[in-house]
PDB file of C-alpha atoms in Angstrom:
ATOM      1  CA  MET A   1     129.593 184.489   0.437  1.00 61.00           C
ATOM      2  CA  ILE A   2     130.734 182.568   3.302  1.00 76.00           C
ATOM      3  CA  MET A   3     129.066 179.347   4.525  1.00 85.00           C
ATOM      4  CA  THR A   4     127.852 179.249   7.890  1.00 91.00           C
ATOM      5  CA  GLN A   5     128.727 176.345  10.260  1.00 92.00           C
ATOM      6  CA  LYS A   6     124.947 175.163  10.266  1.00 94.00           C
ATOM      7  CA  GLU A   7     125.115 175.154   6.218  1.00 95.00           C
ATOM      8  CA  MET A   8     128.213 173.226   6.098  1.00 94.00           C
ATOM      9  CA  LEU A   9     126.849 170.407   8.511  1.00 94.00           C
ATOM     10  CA  PHE A  10     123.663 170.035   6.674  1.00 96.00           C
ATOM     11  CA  ILE A  11     125.710 169.541   3.362  1.00 96.00           C
ATOM     12  CA  VAL A  12     127.922 167.213   4.797  1.00 96.00           C
ATOM     13  CA  GLN A  13     124.898 165.262   6.636  1.00 96.00           C
ATOM     14  CA  SER A  14     122.743 165.082   3.623  1.00 97.00           C
ATOM     15  CA  GLN A  15     125.726 163.613   1.649  1.00 97.00           C
ATOM     16  CA  LEU A  16     126.488 160.997   4.477  1.00 96.00           C
ATOM     17  CA  ALA A  17     122.779 160.171   4.590  1.00 97.00           C
ATOM     18  CA  ILE A  18     122.675 159.398   0.814  1.00 97.00           C
ATOM     19  CA  ASP A  19     125.902 157.305   0.978  1.00 96.00           C
ATOM     20  CA  LEU A  20     124.933 155.237   4.143  1.00 96.00           C
ATOM     21  CA  ASN A  21     121.266 154.768   3.200  1.00 96.00           C
ATOM     22  CA  CYS A  22     120.082 156.688   6.312  1.00 96.00           C
ATOM     23  CA  THR A  23     118.319 159.918   7.190  1.00 96.00           C
ATOM     24  CA  ILE A  24     119.893 163.120   8.629  1.00 95.00           C
ATOM     25  CA  ASP A  25     117.754 162.425  11.640  1.00 94.00           C
ATOM     26  CA  ASP A  26     119.444 159.270  12.256  1.00 94.00           C
ATOM     27  CA  LEU A  27     122.742 161.023  12.293  1.00 94.00           C
ATOM     28  CA  ASN A  28     121.257 163.489  14.922  1.00 91.00           C
ATOM     29  CA  GLY A  29     119.853 161.211  17.590  1.00 83.00           C
ATOM     30  CA  GLU A  30     119.487 162.816  20.823  1.00 77.00           C
ATOM     31  CA  LYS A  31     120.348 159.989  22.845  1.00 80.00           C
ATOM     32  CA  ASP A  32     123.087 157.141  22.213  1.00 81.00           C
ATOM     33  CA  SER A  33     121.524 154.905  19.640  1.00 88.00           C
ATOM     34  CA  ILE A  34     122.686 152.430  17.006  1.00 94.00           C
ATOM     35  CA  ILE A  35     120.962 152.556  13.679  1.00 94.00           C
ATOM     36  CA  PHE A  36     121.054 149.680  11.521  1.00 97.00           C
ATOM     37  CA  VAL A  37     120.500 150.066   7.742  1.00 97.00           C
ATOM     38  CA  GLU A  38     120.787 147.967   4.559  1.00 96.00           C
ATOM     39  CA  ALA A  39     123.426 149.364   2.423  1.00 95.00           C
ATOM     40  CA  LYS A  40     122.282 150.714  -1.100  1.00 93.00           C
ATOM     41  CA  GLU A  41     123.681 152.763  -3.905  1.00 91.00           C
ATOM     42  CA  ASN A  42     121.474 155.782  -3.896  1.00 94.00           C
ATOM     43  CA  PRO A  43     121.222 158.382  -6.628  1.00 95.00           C
ATOM     44  CA  GLY A  44     124.000 161.053  -5.484  1.00 95.00           C
ATOM     45  CA  CYS A  45     126.108 158.431  -3.550  1.00 94.00           C
ATOM     46  CA  ARG A  46     129.809 159.205  -3.834  1.00 92.00           C
ATOM     47  CA  PRO A  47     131.370 156.787  -6.108  1.00 91.00           C
ATOM     48  CA  PHE A  48     133.321 154.538  -3.826  1.00 86.00           C
ATOM     49  CA  PRO A  49     133.502 150.926  -5.009  1.00 82.00           C
ATOM     50  CA  ARG A  50     131.361 148.515  -2.637  1.00 84.00           C
ATOM     51  CA  LYS A  51     132.178 144.705  -2.685  1.00 85.00           C
ATOM     52  CA  ALA A  52     129.389 142.018  -2.502  1.00 87.00           C
ATOM     53  CA  ARG A  53     129.995 142.170   1.216  1.00 90.00           C
ATOM     54  CA  TYR A  54     129.968 145.407   2.469  1.00 91.00           C
ATOM     55  CA  PHE A  55     130.199 147.285   6.009  1.00 94.00           C
ATOM     56  CA  GLU A  56     130.634 150.897   7.174  1.00 94.00           C
ATOM     57  CA  ILE A  57     130.166 152.197  10.494  1.00 95.00           C
ATOM     58  CA  LEU A  58     130.022 156.017  11.286  1.00 94.00           C
ATOM     59  CA  SER A  59     129.691 158.013  14.682  1.00 93.00           C
ATOM     60  CA  MET A  60     128.267 161.556  14.555  1.00 90.00           C
ATOM     61  CA  GLY A  61     126.874 163.133  17.805  1.00 84.00           C
ATOM     62  CA  ASN A  62     125.155 160.921  19.827  1.00 88.00           C
ATOM     63  CA  SER A  63     124.387 158.095  16.759  1.00 91.00           C
ATOM     64  CA  ILE A  64     126.258 155.353  15.457  1.00 94.00           C
ATOM     65  CA  VAL A  65     125.077 154.203  11.863  1.00 96.00           C
ATOM     66  CA  VAL A  66     125.877 150.815  10.691  1.00 96.00           C
ATOM     67  CA  SER A  67     125.238 150.436   6.928  1.00 96.00           C
ATOM     68  CA  ALA A  68     125.841 146.988   5.661  1.00 96.00           C
ATOM     69  CA  THR A  69     124.569 144.311   3.132  1.00 96.00           C
ATOM     70  CA  PRO A  70     122.447 141.964   4.573  1.00 96.00           C
ATOM     71  CA  GLU A  71     124.756 139.117   5.747  1.00 95.00           C
ATOM     72  CA  ARG A  72     127.173 141.647   7.673  1.00 95.00           C
ATOM     73  CA  LEU A  73     123.946 143.989   8.946  1.00 96.00           C
ATOM     74  CA  LEU A  74     123.005 140.609  10.660  1.00 96.00           C
ATOM     75  CA  ILE A  75     126.021 140.234  12.292  1.00 95.00           C
ATOM     76  CA  ALA A  76     126.376 143.452  13.150  1.00 96.00           C
ATOM     77  CA  LYS A  77     123.305 143.555  15.010  1.00 96.00           C
ATOM     78  CA  THR A  78     123.950 140.447  16.668  1.00 96.00           C
ATOM     79  CA  GLN A  79     127.223 141.853  18.056  1.00 95.00           C
ATOM     80  CA  MET A  80     126.479 145.722  18.530  1.00 96.00           C
ATOM     81  CA  GLN A  81     122.521 145.628  19.791  1.00 93.00           C
ATOM     82  CA  GLY A  82     122.589 147.082  23.336  1.00 92.00           C
ATOM     83  CA  LYS A  83     126.213 147.963  23.557  1.00 93.00           C
ATOM     84  CA  THR A  84     127.899 151.093  24.458  1.00 90.00           C
ATOM     85  CA  ARG A  85     129.638 153.402  22.065  1.00 89.00           C
ATOM     86  CA  ASP A  86     132.900 152.224  23.747  1.00 90.00           C
ATOM     87  CA  THR A  87     132.296 148.651  23.604  1.00 93.00           C
ATOM     88  CA  VAL A  88     131.186 148.873  19.674  1.00 94.00           C
ATOM     89  CA  PHE A  89     134.114 150.871  18.766  1.00 92.00           C
ATOM     90  CA  SER A  90     136.468 148.272  20.817  1.00 93.00           C
ATOM     91  CA  LEU A  91     134.822 145.259  18.771  1.00 94.00           C
ATOM     92  CA  PRO A  92     137.635 143.021  17.233  1.00 92.00           C
ATOM     93  CA  PHE A  93     136.189 143.407  13.713  1.00 89.00           C
ATOM     94  CA  ILE A  94     136.324 147.432  13.876  1.00 91.00           C
ATOM     95  CA  ARG A  95     139.375 148.353  12.480  1.00 86.00           C
ATOM     96  CA  GLY A  96     140.811 151.428  10.446  1.00 84.00           C
ATOM     97  CA  LEU A  97     139.130 154.346  12.266  1.00 85.00           C
ATOM     98  CA  TYR A  98     139.292 157.602  10.839  1.00 89.00           C
ATOM     99  CA  LEU A  99     138.662 160.758  12.510  1.00 89.00           C
ATOM    100  CA  HIS A 100     137.006 163.883  10.050  1.00 90.00           C
ATOM    101  CA  PHE A 101     136.425 167.240  11.480  1.00 90.00           C
ATOM    102  CA  LEU A 102     134.662 170.180   9.979  1.00 91.00           C
ATOM    103  CA  PRO A 103     136.577 173.493   9.699  1.00 90.00           C
ATOM    104  CA  ASP A 104     135.178 176.523  11.986  1.00 90.00           C
ATOM    105  CA  VAL A 105     134.061 178.933   9.448  1.00 87.00           C
ATOM    106  CA  LYS A 106     134.355 181.635  11.795  1.00 86.00           C
ATOM    107  CA  ARG A 107     138.382 181.264  11.909  1.00 88.00           C
ATOM    108  CA  ILE A 108     138.879 180.558   8.358  1.00 84.00           C
ATOM    109  CA  LYS A 109     140.421 183.578   6.378  1.00 83.00           C
ATOM    110  CA  PRO A 110     140.269 184.029   2.775  1.00 80.00           C
ATOM    111  CA  VAL A 111     143.462 183.581   0.828  1.00 83.00           C
ATOM    112  CA  SER A 112     144.372 185.136  -2.500  1.00 84.00           C
ATOM    113  CA  GLN A 113     144.582 183.107  -5.636  1.00 83.00           C
ATOM    114  CA  PRO A 114     148.527 182.865  -6.268  1.00 86.00           C
ATOM    115  CA  ASN A 115     149.483 184.992  -9.543  1.00 85.00           C
ATOM    116  CA  PHE A 116     150.867 181.871 -11.074  1.00 85.00           C
ATOM    117  CA  PHE A 117     147.591 179.712 -10.450  1.00 81.00           C
ATOM    118  CA  HIS A 118     145.390 179.809 -13.399  1.00 76.00           C
ATOM    119  CA  LEU A 119     142.200 177.993 -13.994  1.00 72.00           C
ATOM    120  CA  ASN A 120     141.416 176.628 -17.703  1.00 67.00           C
TER     121      ASN A 120
END
């Protein structure tokens, strides 16, 4: 059974919400908004190590979600509140931007398992 685009987006947003300690609604804001949330290791979060001072920012749709430890969250709020998306992502402490895209399920073609490939 092939997954729909909507199902795939729901799975991705569900995992991001767990990882960032926000809600799926936070990721789907209707207008440009910045959501500030305190970082927390929720059950089901991906096992990426977090240091004592942690900061992560994600832009999806019209929303920007900032997840950070309290000290860094306070700094982020001071620097970002009321700013536009372009201004936020051009701040000097925002580095290492990574773009991720979901595949278009209507364009993916099934591929047969090669003869030399075996699951154990």
